[in-house]
Tab-separated table of C-alpha atoms and ligand atoms in Angstrom:
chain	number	residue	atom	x	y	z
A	1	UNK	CA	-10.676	23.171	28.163
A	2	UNK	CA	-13.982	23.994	27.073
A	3	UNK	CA	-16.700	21.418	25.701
A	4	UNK	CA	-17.834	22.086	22.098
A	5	UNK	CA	-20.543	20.514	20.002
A	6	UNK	CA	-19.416	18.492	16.900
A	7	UNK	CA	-20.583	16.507	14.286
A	8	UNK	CA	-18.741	13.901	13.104
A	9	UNK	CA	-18.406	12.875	9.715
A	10	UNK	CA	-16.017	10.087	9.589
A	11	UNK	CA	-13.918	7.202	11.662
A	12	UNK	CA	-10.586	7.709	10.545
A	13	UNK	CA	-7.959	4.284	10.782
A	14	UNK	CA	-7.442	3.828	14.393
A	15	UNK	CA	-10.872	3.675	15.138
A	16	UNK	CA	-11.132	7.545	16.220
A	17	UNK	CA	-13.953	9.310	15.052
A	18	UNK	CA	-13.632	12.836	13.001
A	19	UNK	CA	-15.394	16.360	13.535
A	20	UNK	CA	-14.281	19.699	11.641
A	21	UNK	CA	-14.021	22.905	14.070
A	22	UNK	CA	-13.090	26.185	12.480
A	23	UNK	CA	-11.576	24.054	9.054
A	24	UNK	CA	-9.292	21.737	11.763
A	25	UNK	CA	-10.021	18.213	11.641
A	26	UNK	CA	-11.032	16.883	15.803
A	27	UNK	CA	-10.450	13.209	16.536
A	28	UNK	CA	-13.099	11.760	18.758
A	29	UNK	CA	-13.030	8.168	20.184
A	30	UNK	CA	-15.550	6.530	20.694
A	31	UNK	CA	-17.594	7.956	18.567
A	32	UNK	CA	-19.546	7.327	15.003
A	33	UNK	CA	-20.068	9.230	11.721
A	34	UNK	CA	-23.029	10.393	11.441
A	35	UNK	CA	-23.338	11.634	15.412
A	36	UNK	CA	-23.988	14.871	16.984
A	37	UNK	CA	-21.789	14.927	20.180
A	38	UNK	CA	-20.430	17.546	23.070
A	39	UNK	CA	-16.632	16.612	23.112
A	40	UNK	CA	-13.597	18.995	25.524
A	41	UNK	CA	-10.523	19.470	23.525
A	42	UNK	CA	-7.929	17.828	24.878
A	43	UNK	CA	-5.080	18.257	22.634
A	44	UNK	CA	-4.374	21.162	19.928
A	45	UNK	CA	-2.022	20.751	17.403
A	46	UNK	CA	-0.804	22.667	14.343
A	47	UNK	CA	-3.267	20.921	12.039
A	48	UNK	CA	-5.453	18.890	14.164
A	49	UNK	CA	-7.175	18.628	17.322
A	50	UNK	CA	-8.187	15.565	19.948
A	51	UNK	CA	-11.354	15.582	22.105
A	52	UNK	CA	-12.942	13.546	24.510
A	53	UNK	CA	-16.278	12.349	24.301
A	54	UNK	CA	-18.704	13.973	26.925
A	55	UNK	CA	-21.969	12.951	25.713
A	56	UNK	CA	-23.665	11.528	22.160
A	57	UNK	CA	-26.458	14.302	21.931
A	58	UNK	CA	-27.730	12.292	18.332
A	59	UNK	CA	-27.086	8.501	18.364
A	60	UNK	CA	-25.832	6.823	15.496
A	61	UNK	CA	-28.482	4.019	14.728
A	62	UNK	CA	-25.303	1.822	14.474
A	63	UNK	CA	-24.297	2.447	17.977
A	64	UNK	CA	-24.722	-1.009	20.205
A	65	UNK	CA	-24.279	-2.075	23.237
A	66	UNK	CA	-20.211	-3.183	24.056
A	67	UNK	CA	-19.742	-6.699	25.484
A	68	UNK	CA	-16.906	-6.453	27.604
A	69	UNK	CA	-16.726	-4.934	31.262
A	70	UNK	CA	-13.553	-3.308	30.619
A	71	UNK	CA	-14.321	-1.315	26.722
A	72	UNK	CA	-13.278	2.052	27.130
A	73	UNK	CA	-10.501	1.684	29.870
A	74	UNK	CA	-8.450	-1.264	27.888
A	75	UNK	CA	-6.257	-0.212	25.197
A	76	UNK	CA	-7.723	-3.642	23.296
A	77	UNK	CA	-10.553	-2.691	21.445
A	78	UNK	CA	-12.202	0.237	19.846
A	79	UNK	CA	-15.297	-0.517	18.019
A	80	UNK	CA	-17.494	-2.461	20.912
A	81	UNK	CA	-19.757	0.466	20.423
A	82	UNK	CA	-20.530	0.209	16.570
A	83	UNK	CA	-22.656	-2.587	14.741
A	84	UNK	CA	-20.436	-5.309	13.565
A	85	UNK	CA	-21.894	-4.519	9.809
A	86	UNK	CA	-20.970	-0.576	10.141
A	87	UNK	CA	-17.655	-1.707	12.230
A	88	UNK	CA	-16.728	-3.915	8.061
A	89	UNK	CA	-18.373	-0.665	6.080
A	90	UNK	CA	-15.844	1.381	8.211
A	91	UNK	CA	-12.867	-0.633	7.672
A	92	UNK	CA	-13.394	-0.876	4.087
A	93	UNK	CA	-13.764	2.645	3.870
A	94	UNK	CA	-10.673	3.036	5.775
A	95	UNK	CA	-8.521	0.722	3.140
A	96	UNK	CA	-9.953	2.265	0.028
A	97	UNK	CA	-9.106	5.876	1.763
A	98	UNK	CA	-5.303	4.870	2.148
A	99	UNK	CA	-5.236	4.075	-0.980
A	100	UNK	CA	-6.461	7.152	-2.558
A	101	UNK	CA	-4.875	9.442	0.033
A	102	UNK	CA	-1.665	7.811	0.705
A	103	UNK	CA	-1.166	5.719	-2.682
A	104	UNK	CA	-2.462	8.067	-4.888
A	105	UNK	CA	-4.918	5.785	-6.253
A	106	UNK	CA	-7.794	7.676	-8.260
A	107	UNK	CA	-9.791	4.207	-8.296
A	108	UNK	CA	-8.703	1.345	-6.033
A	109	UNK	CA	-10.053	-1.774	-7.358
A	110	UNK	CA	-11.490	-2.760	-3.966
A	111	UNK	CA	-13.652	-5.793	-3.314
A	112	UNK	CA	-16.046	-6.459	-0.370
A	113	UNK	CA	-14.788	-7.502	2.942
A	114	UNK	CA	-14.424	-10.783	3.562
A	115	UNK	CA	-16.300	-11.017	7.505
A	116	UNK	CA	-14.966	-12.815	10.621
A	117	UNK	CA	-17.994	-15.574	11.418
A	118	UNK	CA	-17.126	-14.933	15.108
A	119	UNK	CA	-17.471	-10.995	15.910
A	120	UNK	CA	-16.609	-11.725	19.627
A	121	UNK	CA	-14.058	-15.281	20.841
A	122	UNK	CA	-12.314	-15.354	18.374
A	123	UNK	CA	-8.438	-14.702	19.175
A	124	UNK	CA	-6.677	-17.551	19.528
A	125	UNK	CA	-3.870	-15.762	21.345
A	126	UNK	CA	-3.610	-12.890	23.679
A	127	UNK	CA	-0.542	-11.629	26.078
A	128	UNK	CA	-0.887	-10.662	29.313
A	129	UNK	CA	0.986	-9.209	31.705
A	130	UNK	CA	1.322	-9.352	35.591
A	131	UNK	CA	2.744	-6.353	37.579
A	132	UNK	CA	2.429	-6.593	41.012
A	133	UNK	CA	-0.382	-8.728	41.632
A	134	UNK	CA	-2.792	-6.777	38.834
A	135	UNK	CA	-3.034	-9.483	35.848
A	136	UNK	CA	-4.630	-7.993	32.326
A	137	UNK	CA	-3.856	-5.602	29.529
A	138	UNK	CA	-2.625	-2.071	29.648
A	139	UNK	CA	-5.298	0.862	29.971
A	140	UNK	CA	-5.934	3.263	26.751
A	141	UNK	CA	-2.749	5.509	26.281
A	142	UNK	CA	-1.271	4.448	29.852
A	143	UNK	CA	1.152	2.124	30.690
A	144	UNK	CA	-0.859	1.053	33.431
A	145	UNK	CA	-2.710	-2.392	34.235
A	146	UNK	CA	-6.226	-2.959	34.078
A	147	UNK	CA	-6.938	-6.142	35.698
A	148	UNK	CA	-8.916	-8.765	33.478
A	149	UNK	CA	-10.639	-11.425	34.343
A	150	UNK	CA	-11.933	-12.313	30.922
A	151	UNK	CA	-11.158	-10.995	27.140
A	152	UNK	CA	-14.585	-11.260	25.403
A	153	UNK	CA	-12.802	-11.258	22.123
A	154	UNK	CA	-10.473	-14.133	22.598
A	155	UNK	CA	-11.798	-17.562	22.486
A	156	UNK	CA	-13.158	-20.008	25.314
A	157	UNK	CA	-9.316	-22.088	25.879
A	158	UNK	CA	-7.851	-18.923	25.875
A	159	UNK	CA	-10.052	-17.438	28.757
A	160	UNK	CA	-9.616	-20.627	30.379
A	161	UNK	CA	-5.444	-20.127	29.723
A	162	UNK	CA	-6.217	-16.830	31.701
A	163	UNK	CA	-8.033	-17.799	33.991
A	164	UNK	CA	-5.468	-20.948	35.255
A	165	UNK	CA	-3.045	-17.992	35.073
A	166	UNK	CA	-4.549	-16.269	37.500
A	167	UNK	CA	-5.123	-19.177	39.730
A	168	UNK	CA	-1.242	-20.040	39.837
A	169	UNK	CA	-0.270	-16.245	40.959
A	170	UNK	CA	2.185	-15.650	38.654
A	171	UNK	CA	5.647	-13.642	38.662
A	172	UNK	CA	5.475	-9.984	37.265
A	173	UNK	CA	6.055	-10.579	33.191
A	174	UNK	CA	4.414	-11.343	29.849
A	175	UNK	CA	2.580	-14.438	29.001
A	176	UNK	CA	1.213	-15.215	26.311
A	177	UNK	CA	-1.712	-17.303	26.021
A	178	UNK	CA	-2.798	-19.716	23.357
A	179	UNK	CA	-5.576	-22.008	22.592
A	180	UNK	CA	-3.218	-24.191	20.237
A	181	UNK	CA	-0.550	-25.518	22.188
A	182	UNK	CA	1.759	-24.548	18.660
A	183	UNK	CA	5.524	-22.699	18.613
A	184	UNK	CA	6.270	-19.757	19.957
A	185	UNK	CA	6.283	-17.723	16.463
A	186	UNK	CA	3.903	-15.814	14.392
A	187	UNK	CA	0.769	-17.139	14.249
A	188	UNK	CA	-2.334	-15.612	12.475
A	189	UNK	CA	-4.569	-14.747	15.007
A	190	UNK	CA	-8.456	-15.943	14.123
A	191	UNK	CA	-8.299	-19.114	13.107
A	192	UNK	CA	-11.551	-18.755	10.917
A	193	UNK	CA	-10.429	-15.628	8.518
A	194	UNK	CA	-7.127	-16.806	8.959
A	195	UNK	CA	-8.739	-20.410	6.439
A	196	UNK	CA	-10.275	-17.299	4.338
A	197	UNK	CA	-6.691	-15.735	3.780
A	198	UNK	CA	-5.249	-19.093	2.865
A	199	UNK	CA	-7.971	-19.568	0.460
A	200	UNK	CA	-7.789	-16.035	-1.255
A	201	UNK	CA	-3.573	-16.215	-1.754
A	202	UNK	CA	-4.391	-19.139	-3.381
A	203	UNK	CA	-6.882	-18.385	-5.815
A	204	UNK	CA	-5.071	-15.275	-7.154
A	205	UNK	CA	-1.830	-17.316	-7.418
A	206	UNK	CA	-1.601	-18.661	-10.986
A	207	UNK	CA	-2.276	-22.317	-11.422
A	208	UNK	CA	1.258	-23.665	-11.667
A	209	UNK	CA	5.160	-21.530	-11.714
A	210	UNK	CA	8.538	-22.493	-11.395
A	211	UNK	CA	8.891	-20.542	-8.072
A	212	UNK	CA	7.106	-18.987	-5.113
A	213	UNK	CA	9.104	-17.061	-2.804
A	214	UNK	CA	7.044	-16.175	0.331
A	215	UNK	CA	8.926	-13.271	2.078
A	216	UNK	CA	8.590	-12.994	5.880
A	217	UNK	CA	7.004	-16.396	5.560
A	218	UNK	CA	7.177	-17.095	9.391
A	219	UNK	CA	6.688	-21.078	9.959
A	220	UNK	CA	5.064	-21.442	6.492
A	221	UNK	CA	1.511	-20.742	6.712
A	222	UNK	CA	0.925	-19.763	3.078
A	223	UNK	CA	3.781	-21.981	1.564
A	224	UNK	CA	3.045	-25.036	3.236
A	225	UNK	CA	-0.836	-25.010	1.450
A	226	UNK	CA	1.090	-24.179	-1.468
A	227	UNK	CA	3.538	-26.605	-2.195
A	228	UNK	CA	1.749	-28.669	-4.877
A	229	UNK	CA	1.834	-25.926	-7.029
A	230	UNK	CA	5.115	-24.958	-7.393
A	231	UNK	CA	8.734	-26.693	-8.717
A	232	UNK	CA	10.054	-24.529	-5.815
A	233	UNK	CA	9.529	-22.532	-3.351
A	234	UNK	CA	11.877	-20.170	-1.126
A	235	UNK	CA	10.881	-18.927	1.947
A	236	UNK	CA	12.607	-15.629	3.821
A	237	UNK	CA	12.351	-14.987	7.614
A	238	UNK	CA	14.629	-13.754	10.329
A	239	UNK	CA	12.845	-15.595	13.063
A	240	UNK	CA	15.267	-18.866	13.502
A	241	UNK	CA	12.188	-20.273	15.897
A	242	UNK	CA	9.823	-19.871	12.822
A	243	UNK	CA	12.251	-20.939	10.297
A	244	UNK	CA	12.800	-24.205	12.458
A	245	UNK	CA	9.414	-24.673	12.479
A	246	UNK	CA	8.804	-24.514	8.683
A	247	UNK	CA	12.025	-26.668	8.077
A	248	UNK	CA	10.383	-29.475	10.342
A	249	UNK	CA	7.833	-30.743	7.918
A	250	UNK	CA	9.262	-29.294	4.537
A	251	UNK	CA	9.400	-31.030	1.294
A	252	UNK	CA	12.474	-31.589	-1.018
A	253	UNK	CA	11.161	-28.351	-2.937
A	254	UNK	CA	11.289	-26.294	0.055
A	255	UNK	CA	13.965	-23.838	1.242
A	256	UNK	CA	13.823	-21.537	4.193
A	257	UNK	CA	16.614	-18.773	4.565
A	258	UNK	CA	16.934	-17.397	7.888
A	259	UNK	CA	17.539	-13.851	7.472
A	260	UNK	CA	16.200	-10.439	6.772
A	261	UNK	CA	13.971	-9.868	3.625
A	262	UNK	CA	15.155	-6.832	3.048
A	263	UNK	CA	18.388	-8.147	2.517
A	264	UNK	CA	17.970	-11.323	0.704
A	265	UNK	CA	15.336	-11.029	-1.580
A	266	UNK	CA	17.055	-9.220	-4.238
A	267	UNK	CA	19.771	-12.397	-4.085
A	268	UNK	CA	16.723	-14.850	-5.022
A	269	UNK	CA	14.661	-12.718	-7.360
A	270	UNK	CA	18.471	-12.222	-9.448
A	271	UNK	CA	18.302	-15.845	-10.548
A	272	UNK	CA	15.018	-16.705	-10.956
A	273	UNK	CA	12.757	-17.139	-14.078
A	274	UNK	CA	10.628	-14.014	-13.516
A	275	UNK	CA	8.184	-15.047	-16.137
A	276	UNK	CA	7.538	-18.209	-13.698
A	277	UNK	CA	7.531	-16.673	-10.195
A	278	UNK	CA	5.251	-15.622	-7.911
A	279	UNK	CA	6.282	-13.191	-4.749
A	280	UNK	CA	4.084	-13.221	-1.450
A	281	UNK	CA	4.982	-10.475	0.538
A	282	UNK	CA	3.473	-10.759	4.404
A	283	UNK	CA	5.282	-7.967	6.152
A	284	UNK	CA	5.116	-6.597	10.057
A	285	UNK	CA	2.990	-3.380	10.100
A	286	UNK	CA	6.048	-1.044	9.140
A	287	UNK	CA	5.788	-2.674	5.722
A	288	UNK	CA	8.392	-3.859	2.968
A	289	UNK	CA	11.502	-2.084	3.847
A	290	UNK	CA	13.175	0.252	0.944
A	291	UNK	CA	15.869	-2.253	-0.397
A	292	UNK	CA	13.283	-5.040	-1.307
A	293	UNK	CA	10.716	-2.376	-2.398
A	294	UNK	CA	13.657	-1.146	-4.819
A	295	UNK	CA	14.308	-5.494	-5.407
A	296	UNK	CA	10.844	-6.138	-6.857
A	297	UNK	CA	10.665	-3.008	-9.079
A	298	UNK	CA	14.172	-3.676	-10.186
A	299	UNK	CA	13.005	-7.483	-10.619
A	300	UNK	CA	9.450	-7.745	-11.237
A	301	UNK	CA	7.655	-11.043	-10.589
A	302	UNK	CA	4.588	-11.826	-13.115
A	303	UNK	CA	2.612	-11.842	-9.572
A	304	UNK	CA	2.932	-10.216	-5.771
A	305	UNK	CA	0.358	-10.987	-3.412
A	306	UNK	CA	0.883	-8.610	-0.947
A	307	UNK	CA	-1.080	-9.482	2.459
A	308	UNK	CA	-0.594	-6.325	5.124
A	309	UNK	CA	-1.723	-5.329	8.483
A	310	UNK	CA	-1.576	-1.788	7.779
A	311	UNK	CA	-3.720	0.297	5.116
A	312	UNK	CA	-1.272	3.147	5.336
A	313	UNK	CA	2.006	1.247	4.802
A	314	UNK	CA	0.265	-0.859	2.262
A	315	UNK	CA	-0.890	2.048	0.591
A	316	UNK	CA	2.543	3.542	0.499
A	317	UNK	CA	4.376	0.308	-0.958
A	318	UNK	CA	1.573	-0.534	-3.433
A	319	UNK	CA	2.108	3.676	-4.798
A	320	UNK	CA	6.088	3.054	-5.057
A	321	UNK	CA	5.367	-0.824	-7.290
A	322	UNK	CA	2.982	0.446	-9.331
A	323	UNK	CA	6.013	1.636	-11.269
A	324	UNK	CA	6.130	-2.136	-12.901
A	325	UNK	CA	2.560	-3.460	-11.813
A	326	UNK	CA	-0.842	-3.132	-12.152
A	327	UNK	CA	-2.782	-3.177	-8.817
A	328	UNK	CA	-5.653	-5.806	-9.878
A	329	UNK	CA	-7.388	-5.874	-6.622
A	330	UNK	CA	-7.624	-5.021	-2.858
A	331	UNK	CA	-9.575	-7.126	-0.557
A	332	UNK	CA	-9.741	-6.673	3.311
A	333	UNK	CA	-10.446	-9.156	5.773
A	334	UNK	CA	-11.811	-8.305	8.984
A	335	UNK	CA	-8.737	-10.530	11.274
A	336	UNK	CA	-10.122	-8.434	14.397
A	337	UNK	CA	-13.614	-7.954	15.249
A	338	UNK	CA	-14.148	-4.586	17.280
A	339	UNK	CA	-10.868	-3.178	17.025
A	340	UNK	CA	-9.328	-0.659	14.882
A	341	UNK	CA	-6.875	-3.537	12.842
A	342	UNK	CA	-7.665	-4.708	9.420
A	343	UNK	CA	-5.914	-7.245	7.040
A	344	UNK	CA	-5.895	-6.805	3.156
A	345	UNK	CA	-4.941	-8.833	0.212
A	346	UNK	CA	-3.583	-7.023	-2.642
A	347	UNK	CA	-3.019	-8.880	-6.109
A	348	UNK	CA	-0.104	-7.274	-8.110
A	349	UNK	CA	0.671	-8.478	-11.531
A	350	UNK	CA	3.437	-7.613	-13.900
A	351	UNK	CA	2.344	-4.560	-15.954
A	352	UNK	CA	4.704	-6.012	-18.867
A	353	UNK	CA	2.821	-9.611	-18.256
A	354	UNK	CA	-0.450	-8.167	-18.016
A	355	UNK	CA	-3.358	-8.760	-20.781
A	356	UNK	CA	-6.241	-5.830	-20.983
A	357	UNK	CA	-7.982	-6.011	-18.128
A	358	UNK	CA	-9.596	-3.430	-15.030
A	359	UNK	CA	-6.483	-1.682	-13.236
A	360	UNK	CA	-6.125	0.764	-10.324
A	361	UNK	CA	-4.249	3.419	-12.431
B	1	SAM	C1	2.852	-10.665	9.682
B	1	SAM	S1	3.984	-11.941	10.068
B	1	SAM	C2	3.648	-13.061	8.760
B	1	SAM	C3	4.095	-14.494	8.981
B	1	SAM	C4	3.529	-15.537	8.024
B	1	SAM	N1	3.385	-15.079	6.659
B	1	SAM	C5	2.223	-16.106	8.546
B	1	SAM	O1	1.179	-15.850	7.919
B	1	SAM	O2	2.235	-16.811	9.565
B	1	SAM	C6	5.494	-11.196	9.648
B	1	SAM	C7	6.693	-12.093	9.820
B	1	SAM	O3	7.813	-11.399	9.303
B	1	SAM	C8	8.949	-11.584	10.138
B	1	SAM	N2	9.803	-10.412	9.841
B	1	SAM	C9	9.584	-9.120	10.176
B	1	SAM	N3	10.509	-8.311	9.610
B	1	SAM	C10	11.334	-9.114	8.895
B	1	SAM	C11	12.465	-8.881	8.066
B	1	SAM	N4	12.927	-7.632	7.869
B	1	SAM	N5	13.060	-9.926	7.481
B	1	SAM	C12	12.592	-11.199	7.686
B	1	SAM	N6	11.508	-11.485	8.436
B	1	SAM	C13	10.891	-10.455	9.041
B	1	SAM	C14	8.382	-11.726	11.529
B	1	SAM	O4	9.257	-12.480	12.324
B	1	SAM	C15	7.057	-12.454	11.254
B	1	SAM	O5	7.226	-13.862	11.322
């Protein structure tokens, strides 16, 4: 198709950036707000188009140079290109757009990012996979290996994971690598933000409660800092490798239920003290699913700290509780230098609970 001249205004969530031709918006990777760029249309659709970048005609003083060999072919990262201070403006941008768009919030009470100290070796786990000799990550929208020799963003013991990988000429598979030789379950993935996280549950949790249950807790990252705090706590996750993991070194006060949240957290919110309990809700990127969205509306907790992986489903949970909360702050954490992810913290409190105070309604 033929190659048209855009500006783009925006990087939408994903990490594409956004151009307007004839009223339709045209997604752009690769490319930053503020540019002047020749793109070809690649893909039309009803109400949008995609493009690929030809050639940045007016550079973006926040374009940089990328790091890794491979940026551009791997489906890994997609923000290489843009400053690391633009790549946290972006992402908070991103969160608070959700919000309003999706959630319906006219003011989201955002705060600032909280940064990752390391913008580049920073993952302390990575999978791999080998197919027929070729060893790496999959290619941008193709199931098709690129073969790596080294992730820039993942950190030294995990390079030197890959690189023993390599040596040993493995079988065709997945393999996962890890520079914390830790159980095979859910493990937050920079070890540095990761301390942040921890820190920020626990400063909006109140002081002291008669329970904390931490739904999809996984082995018990949050609970396990938390345990001093609480006369109980109840942890829900359907991963029995995770759940044996946080039953290994659990306390008297400590319960883990193997099972699926959405299924089990109405049972434990029924006879609790709500007055007294705190809910932390960690989900996958799909979000809470309906029944225990219905559960804590039904039920409300004087607290949820929800921590999600995805603006969009965050934004869509957080519109559906503010039926019996107040939203009293969003605050994203930047979990993956130079690619599209972002982590957020919101702090929900009981609207019935709640003294005067700023809200997001
Ligand atoms: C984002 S991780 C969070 C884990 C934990 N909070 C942590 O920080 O390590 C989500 C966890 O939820 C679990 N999970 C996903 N869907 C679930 C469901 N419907 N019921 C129970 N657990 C679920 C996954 O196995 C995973 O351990």
């Amino acid at each position: 198709m033929a190659s048209v001249s855009l500006h783009i205004h925006d990087v939408a969530f994903g990490g594409n950036g956004v151009g307007r031709l004839e009223g339709k918006a045209v997604f752009v990777p690769f490319t930053i707000d503020g540019e002047q760029v020749s793109a070809r249309i690649t893909k039309q659709k009803k109400q949008f188009a995609e493009a690929a970048l030809e050639q940045v005609i007016a550079e973006s003083p926040h374009r940089t140079k990328p790091e890794c060999p491979y940026f551009g072919r791997c489906g890994g990262c997609s923000y290489q290109h843009i400053s690391y201070e633009h790549q946290l403006e972006l992402k908070h941008r991103q969160v608070e757009q959700a919000l309003r768009r999706i959630g319906r919030f006219e003011e989201p009470p955002m705060q600032s990012m909280i940064p990752s100290p390391n913008h580049y070796g920073y993952r302390n786990r990575v999978t791999v996979h080998a197919e027929n000799g070729v060893i790496g990550y999959y290619r941008r929208e193709a199931h098709e290996l690129i073969d790596v020799t080294l992730c820039p963003i993942a950190a030294p013991e995990v390079n030197e994971a890959l690189a023993e990988l390599r040596a040993r000429k493995p079988r065709d598979g997945h393999y996962t690598l890890r520079a914390h030789p830790r159980p095979r379950v859910f493990e937050q993935t920079n070890d540095e933000v990761a301390a942040a996280l921890a820190q920020l549950v626990a400063r909006i949790l109140p002081e002291r409660q008669a329970l904390l249950i931490d739904a999809y807790c996984g082995a018990g990252f949050f609970v396990k800092r938390l345990r001093d705090r609480f006369d109980r706590i109840v942890g829900i996750e359907w991963d029995r490798y995770a759940v044996a993991a946080a039953r290994e070194n659990a306390s008297e006060i400590e319960t883990y239920i193997e099972g699926d949240v959405d299924l089990e957290l109405a049972t434990h919110l029924a006879g609790a003290d709500l007055s007294s309990t705190s809910v932390i809700i960690d989900p996958p990127a799909t979000g809470i699913g309906p029944n225990a969205r219905r559960a804590l509306v039904e039920r409300p907790p004087h607290t949820i700290i929800y921590v999600s992986c995805n603006p969009a489903t965050m934004a869509r949970d957080l519109s559906e509780l503010r039926q019996q909360f107040i939203l009293r702050s969003v605050t994203p954490l930047d979990m993956f230098p130079q690619t599209a992810e972002i982590e957020c913290v919101a702090h929900l409190e009981n609207a019935t609970n709640a003294t005067a105070g700023s809200s997001g309604f």
